[in-house]
Short mmCIF file of C-alpha atoms and ligand atoms in Angstrom, two decimals:
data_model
loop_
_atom_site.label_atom_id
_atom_site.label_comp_id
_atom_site.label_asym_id
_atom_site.label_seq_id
_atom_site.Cartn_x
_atom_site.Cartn_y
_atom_site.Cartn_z
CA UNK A 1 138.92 122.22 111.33
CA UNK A 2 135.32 120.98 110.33
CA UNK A 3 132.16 122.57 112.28
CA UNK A 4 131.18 121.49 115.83
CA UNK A 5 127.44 121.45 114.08
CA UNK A 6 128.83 118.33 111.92
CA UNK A 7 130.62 116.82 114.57
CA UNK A 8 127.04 116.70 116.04
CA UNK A 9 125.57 114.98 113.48
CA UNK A 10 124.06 111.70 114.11
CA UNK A 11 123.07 108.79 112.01
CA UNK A 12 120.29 106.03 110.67
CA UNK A 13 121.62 102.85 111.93
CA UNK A 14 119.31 100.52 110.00
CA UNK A 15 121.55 101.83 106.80
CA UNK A 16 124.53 100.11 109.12
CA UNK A 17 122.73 97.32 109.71
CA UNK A 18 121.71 96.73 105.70
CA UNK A 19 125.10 97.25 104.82
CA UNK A 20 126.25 94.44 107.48
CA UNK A 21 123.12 92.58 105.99
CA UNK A 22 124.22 92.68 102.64
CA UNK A 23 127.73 91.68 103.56
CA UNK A 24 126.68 88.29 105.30
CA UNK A 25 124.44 87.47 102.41
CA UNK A 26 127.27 87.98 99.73
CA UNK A 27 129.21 85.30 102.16
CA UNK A 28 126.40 83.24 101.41
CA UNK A 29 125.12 83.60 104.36
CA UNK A 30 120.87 83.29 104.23
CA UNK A 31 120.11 86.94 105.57
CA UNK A 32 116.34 87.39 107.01
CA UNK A 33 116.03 91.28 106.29
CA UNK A 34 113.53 92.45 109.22
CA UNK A 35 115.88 95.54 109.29
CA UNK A 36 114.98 98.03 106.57
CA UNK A 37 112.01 100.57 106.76
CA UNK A 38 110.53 100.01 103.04
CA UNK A 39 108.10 98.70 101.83
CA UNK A 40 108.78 95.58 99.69
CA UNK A 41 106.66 96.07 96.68
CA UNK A 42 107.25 97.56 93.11
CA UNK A 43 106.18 100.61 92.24
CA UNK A 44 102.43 100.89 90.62
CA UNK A 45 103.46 100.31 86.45
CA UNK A 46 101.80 103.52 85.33
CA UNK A 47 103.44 105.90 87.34
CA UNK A 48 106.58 104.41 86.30
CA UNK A 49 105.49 104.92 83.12
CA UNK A 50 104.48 108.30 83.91
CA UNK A 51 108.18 109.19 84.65
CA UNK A 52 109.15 107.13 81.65
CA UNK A 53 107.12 109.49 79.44
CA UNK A 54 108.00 112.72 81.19
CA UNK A 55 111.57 111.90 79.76
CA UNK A 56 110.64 111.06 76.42
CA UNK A 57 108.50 114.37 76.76
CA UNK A 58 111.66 116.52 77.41
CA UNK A 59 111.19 117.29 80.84
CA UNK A 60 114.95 117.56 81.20
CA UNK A 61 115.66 120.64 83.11
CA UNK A 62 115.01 122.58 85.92
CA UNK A 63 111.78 122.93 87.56
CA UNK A 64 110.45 125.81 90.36
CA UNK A 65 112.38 125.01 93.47
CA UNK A 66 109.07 124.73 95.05
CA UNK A 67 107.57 122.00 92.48
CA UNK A 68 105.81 122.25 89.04
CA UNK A 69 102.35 123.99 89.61
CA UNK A 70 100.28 120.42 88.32
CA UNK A 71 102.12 118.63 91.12
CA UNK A 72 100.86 121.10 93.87
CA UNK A 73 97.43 121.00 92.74
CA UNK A 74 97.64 117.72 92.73
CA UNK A 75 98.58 117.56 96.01
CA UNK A 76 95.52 120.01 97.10
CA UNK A 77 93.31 117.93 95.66
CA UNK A 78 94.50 114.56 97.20
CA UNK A 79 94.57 116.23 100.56
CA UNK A 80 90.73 117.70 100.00
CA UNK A 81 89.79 113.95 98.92
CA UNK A 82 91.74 112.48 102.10
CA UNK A 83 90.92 115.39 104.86
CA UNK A 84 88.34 117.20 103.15
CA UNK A 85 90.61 120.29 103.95
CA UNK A 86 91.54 122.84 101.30
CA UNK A 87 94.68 124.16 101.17
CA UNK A 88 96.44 126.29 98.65
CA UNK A 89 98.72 124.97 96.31
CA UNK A 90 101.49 128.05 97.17
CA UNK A 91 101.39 126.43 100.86
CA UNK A 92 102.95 123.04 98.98
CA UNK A 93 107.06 122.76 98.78
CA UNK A 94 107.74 119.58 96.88
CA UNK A 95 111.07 118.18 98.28
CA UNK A 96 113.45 115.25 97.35
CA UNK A 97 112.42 112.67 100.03
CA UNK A 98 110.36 113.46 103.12
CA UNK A 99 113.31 114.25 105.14
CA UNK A 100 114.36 116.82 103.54
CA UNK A 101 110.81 118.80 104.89
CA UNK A 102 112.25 117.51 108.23
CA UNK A 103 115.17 118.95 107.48
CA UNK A 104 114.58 122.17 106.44
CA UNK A 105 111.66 122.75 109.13
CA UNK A 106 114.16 121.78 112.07
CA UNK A 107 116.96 124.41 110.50
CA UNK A 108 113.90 126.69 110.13
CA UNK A 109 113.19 126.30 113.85
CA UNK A 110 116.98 125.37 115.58
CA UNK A 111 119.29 127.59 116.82
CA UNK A 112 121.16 127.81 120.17
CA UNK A 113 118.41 129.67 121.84
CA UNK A 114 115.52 127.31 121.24
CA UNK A 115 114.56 123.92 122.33
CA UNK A 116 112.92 121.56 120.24
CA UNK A 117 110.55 118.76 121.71
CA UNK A 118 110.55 115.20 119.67
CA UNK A 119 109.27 111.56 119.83
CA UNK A 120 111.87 109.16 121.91
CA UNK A 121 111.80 106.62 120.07
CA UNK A 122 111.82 108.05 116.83
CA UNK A 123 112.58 108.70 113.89
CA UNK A 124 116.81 109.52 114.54
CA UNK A 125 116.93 112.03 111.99
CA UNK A 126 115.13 114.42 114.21
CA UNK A 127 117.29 114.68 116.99
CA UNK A 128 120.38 114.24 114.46
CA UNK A 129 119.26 117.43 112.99
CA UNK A 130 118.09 119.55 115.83
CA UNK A 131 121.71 118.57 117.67
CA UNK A 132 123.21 119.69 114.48
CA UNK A 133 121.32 123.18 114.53
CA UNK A 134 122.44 123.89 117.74
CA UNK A 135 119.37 123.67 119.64
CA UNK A 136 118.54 121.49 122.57
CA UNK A 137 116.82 118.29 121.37
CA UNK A 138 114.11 117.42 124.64
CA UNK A 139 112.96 114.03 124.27
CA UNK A 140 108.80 113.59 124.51
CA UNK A 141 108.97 109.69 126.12
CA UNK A 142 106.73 107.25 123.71
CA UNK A 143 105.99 104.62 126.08
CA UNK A 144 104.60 100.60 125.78
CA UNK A 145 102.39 101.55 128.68
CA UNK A 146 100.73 104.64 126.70
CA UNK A 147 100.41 102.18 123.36
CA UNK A 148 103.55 103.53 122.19
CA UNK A 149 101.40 107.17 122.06
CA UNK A 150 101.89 110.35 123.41
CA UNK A 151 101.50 111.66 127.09
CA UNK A 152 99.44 115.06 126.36
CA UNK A 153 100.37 116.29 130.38
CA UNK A 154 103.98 115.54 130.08
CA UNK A 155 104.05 117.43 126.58
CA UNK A 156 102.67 120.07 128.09
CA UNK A 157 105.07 120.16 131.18
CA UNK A 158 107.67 120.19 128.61
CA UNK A 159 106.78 123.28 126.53
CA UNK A 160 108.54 126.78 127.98
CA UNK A 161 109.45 129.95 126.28
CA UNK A 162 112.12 128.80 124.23
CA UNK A 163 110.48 125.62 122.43
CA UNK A 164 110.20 126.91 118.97
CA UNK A 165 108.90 123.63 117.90
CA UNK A 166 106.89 120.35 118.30
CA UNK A 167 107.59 117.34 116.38
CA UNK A 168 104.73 114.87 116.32
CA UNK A 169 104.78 111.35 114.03
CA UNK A 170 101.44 109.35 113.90
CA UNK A 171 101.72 106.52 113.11
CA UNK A 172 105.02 106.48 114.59
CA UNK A 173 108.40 105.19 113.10
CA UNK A 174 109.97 102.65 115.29
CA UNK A 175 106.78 101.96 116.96
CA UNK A 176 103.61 101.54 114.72
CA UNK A 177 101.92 104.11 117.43
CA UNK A 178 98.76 105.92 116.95
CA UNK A 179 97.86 109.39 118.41
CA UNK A 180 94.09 108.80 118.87
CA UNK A 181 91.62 111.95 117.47
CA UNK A 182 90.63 111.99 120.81
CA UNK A 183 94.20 112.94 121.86
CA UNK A 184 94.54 115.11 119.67
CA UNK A 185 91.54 117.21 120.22
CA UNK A 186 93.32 117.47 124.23
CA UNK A 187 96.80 118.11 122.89
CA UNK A 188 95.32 121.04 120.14
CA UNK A 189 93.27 122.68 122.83
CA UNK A 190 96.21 122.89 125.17
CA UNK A 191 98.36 123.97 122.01
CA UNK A 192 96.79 126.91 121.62
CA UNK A 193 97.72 128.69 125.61
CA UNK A 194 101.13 128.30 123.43
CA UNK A 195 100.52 130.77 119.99
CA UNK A 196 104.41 130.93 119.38
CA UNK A 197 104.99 127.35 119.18
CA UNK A 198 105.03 125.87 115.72
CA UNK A 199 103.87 122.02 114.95
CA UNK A 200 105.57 119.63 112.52
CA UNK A 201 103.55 116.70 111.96
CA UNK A 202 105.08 114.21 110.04
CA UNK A 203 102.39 112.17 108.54
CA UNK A 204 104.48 109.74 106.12
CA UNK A 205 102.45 106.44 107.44
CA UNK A 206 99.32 108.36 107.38
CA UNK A 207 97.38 106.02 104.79
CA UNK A 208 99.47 102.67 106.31
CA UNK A 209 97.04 102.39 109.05
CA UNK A 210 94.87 99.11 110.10
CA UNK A 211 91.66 99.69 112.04
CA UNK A 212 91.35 103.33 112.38
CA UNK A 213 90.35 106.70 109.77
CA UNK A 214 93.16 109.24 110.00
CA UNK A 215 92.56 112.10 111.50
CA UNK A 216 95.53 114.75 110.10
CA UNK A 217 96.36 117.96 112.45
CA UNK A 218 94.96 119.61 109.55
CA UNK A 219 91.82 119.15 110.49
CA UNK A 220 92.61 121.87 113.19
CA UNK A 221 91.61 125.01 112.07
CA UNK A 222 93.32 126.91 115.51
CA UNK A 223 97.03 125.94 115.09
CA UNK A 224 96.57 126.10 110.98
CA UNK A 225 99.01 129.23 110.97
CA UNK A 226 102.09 127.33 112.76
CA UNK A 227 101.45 123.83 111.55
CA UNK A 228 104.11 122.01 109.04
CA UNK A 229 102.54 118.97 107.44
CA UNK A 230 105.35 116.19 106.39
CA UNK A 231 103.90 113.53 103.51
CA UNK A 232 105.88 112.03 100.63
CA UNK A 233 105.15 108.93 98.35
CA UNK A 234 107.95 106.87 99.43
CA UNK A 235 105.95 104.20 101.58
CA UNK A 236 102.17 104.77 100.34
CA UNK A 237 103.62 104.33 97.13
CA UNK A 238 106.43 102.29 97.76
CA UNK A 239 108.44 105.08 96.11
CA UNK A 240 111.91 105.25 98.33
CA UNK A 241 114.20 105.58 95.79
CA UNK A 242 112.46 107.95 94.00
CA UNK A 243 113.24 110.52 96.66
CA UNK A 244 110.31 112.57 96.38
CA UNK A 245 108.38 114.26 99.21
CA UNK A 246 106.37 117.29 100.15
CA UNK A 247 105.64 119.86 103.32
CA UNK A 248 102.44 121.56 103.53
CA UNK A 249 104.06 125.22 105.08
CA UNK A 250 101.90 128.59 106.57
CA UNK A 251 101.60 130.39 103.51
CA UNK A 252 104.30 132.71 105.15
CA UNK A 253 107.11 129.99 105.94
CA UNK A 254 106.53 128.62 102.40
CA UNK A 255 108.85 131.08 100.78
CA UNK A 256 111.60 130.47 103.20
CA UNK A 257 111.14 126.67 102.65
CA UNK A 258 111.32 127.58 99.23
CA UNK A 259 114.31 129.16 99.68
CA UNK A 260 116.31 126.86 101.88
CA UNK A 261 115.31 124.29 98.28
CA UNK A 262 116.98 126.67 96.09
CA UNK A 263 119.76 126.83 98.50
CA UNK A 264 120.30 123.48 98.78
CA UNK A 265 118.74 121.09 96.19
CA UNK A 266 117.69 123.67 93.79
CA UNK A 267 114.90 121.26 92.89
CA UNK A 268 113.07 118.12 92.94
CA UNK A 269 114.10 115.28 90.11
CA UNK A 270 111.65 116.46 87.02
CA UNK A 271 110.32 113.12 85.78
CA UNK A 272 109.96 112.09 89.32
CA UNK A 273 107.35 115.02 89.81
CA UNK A 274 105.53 113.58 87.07
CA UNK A 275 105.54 110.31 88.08
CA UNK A 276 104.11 111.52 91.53
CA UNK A 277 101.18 113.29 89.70
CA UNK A 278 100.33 109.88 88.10
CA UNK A 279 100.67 108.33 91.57
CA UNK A 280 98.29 110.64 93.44
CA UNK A 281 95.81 110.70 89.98
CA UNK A 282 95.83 106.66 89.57
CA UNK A 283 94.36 103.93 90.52
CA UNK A 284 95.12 103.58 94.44
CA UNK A 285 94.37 100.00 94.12
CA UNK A 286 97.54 98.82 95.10
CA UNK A 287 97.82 101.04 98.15
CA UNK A 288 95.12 99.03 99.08
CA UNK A 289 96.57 96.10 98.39
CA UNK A 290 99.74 96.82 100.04
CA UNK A 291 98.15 97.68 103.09
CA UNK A 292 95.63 94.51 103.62
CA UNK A 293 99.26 92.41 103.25
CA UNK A 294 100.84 94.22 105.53
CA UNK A 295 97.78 93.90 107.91
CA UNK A 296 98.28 90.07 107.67
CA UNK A 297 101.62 90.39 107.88
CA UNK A 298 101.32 92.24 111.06
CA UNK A 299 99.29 90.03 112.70
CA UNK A 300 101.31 86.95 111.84
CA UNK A 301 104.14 88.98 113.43
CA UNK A 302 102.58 89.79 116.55
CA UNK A 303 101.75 86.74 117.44
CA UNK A 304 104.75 84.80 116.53
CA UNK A 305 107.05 87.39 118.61
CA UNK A 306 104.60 86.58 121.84
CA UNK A 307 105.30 83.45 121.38
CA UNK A 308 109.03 83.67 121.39
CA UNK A 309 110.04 83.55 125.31
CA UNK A 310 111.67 86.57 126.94
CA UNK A 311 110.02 88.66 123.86
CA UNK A 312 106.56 90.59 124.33
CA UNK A 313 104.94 92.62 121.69
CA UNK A 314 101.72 94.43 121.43
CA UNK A 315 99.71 95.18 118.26
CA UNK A 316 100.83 98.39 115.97
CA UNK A 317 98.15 100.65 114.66
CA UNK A 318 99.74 101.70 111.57
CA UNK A 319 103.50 101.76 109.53
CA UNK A 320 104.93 98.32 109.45
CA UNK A 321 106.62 97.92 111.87
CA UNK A 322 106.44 96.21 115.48
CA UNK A 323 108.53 97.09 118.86
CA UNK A 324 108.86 94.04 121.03
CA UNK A 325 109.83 94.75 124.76
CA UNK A 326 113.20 92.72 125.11
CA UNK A 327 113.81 92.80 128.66
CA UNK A 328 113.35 89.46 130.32
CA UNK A 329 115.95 88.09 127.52
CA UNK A 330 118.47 89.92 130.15
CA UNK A 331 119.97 91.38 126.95
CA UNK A 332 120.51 95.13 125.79
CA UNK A 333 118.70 96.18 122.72
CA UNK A 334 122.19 96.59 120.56
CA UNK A 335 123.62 93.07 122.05
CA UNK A 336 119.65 91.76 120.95
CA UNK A 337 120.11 93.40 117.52
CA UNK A 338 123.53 92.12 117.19
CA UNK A 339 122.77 88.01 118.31
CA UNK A 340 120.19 88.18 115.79
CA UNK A 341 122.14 89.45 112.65
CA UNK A 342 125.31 87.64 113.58
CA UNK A 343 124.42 84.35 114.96
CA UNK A 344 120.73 83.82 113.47
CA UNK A 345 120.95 85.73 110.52
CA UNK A 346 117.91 87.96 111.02
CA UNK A 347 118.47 91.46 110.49
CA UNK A 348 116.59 93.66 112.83
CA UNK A 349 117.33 97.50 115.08
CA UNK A 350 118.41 98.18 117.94
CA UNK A 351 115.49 100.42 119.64
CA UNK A 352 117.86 102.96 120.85
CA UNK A 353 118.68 103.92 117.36
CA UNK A 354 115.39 105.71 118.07
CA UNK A 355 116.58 107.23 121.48
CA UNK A 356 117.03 106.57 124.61
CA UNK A 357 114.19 105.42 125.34
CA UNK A 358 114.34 102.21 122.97
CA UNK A 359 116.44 100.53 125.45
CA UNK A 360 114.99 97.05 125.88
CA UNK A 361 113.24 96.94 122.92
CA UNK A 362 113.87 95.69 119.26
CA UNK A 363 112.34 97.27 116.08
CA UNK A 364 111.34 94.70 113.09
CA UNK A 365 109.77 95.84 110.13
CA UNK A 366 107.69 93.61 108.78
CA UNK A 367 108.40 94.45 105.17
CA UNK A 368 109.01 91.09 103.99
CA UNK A 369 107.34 88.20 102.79
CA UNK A 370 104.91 85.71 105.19
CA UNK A 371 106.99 83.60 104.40
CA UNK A 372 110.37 84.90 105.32
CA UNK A 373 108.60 86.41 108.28
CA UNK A 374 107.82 83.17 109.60
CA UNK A 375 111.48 81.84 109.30
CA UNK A 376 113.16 84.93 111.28
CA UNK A 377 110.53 84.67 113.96
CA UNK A 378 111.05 80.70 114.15
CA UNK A 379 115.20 81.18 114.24
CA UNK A 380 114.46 83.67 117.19
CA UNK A 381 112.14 81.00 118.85
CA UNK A 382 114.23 78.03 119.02
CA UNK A 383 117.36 80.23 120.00
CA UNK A 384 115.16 81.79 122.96
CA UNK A 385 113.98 78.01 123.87
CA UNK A 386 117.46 76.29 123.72
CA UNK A 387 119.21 79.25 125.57
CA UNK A 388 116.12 79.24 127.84
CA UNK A 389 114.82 82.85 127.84
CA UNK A 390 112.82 84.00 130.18
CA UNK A 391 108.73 83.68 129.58
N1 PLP B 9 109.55 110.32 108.54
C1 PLP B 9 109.53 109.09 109.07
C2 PLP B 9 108.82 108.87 110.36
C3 PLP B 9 110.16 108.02 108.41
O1 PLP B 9 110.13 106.80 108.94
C4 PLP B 9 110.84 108.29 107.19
C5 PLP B 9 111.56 107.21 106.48
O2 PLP B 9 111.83 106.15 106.97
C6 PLP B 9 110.83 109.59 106.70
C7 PLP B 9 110.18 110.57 107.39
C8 PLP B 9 111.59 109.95 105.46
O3 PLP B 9 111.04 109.48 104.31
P1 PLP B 9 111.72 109.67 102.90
O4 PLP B 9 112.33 108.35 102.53
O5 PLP B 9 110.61 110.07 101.98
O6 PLP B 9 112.77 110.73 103.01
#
């Protein structure tokens, strides 16, 4: 018989959805793809020929399950030029992918006798994994009428002896949500009346942000000693199928991280490692680039969805993605998501494939052309009009 901990294993439905995606566009179907959480540019030439040359080089084999020294003080130094905080490079476990920190930190922190707070809507993976290790997955609401941010009193009201951890994302996967410094200054303060609760911040979308300077929860020297920092490459440097990502650990969980590597993925993909040192040495210029798009981009979407009757949307912070509240269309987020791939050809997801709490909302990402943006949202538009959706 296989293990109740797999049979509570969840899922990313926006892999469901590209899959459907692709199908209807090999029928010849024209396929919008507002589905898929990547970002929709090449990666930067030189660090692909950084990994090019690490081959040629010989870097064939195995490297230390917690990442090749240069990476990590790489890393060190890219987080002193971003946060002006110093860190040392023994703290850094270099993983395949950013989820894998996720991973690791929620096996590190599960177990039947803890509880483990996380964003609703949110990423799925983290309730996926803290259901599969056994521990009881308590949803922190992230609501359109906070911004889509964080309710510091009802965090607090949720902590009790067993939470062993608190998962944080800013800016937030579905929702484009900031936590404000001024937030976060509230939330540390109260943070520390709880010294055996541990923080994982997952900070992937930390440099895809519009209007504001990121302020990292490393800047908090109180909560330094039970804070997990989650960062990777794979959408600052439009790197997901490179599967490279990192954790910034206590000094004393970083062995154990190390360890639950060597246990399980022995080690990160060697050229890949090199290529991330050329990413984080390089020119950033096309972060840059990438991000002023996807500010156009995001304002072009925003204001096409509020046109659309039935559909309101307000403006994301960061990540690229936008959340429109669904609810005078009179339809359910997964019959919303399912009109739109099937009948209009736009692929989009369902907001409770975030949680709960994504009923009667829609998540698009707006990784995708102007261009193709513009046709999905005008699709959506005349469907709402002829089938008269509510304003
Ligand atoms: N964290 C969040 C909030 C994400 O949205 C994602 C990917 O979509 C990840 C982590 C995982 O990133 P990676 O592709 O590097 O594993």
């Amino acid at each position: 018989m296989i293990s109740k901990n797999i049979q509570n294993l969840g899922t990313e439905n926006a892999f469901v959805v590209l899959a459907r995606a692709e199908e209807l566009s090999r029928k010849g179907k024209n396929v919008i793809n507002l589905g898929i959480g990547q970002p929709d540019f090449k990666t930067a030439n030189h660090i692909v020929e950084a990994a090019i040359k690490a081959l040629k080089d010989g870097h064939h084999g195995y490297t230390p399950g917690n990442g090749i020294l240069e990476l990590r003080e790489a890393i060190t130094e890219d987080i002193y030029i971003r946060h002006k905080e110093k860190i040392n490079p023994d703290q850094v476990v270099v993983v395949p992918g950013g989820k894998v920190t996720m991973w690791h930190c929620i096996l590190m922190f599960g177990g039947k006798e803890n509880e483990i707070l996380y964003p609703n809507p949110g990423f799925p993976i983290y309730e996926s994994a803290i259901n599969y290790s056994g521990a009881k997955a308590i949803p922190i609401p992230i609501l359109e009428e906070n911004n889509f941010s964080i309710n510091i009193e009802q965090i607090v009201s949720l902590i009790n002896n067993k939470t062993s951890l608190l998962i944080l994302n800013s800016p937030g996967n579905p929702t484009g949500g900031l936590i404000k410094k001024s937030d976060l200054d509230i939330l540390v303060k109260k943070l520390e009346e709880f010294p055996n609760l541990y923080i994982l911040s997952d900070e992937i979308y930390s440099q895809i942000l519009y209007d504001e300077n990121y302020n990292s929860m490393l800047k908090y020297s109180s909560i330094k000693n039970r804070l997990i920092i989650l960062e990777g490459w794979s959408k600052t440097y439009a790197m997901t199928g490179w599967r490279i990502g990192y954790g910034i650990w206590p000094l004393k969980l970083a062995e154990k991280a190390t360890r639950l590597n060597v246990n399980s993925i022995s080690c990160t993909n060697a050229p890949t490692q090199y290529a991330a040192i050329a990413a984080l040495k390089g020119p950033q210029d096309q972060v840059k680039t990438m991000v002023k798009e996807f500010k156009e981009r995001k304002e072009l979407i925003v204001n096409m969805t509020n046109n659309i009757p039935g559909f309101s949307c307000i403006t994301p912070e960061g990540a690229f993605y936008t959340m429109p509240n669904i609810k005078k269309t009179g339809l359910s987020s997964k019959e919303m998501e399912t009109l739109l791939l099937e009948k209009l050809y736009v692929a989009s997801v369902a907001g409770t494939s975030f949680g709960s709490y994504g009923e009667g909302y829609i998540r698009f990402s707006y990784a995708n052309s102007k261009e193709n943006i513009k046709r999905a949202l005008n699709r959506i538009h005349d469907y709402a009009i002829e089938n008269n959706w509510n304003s």
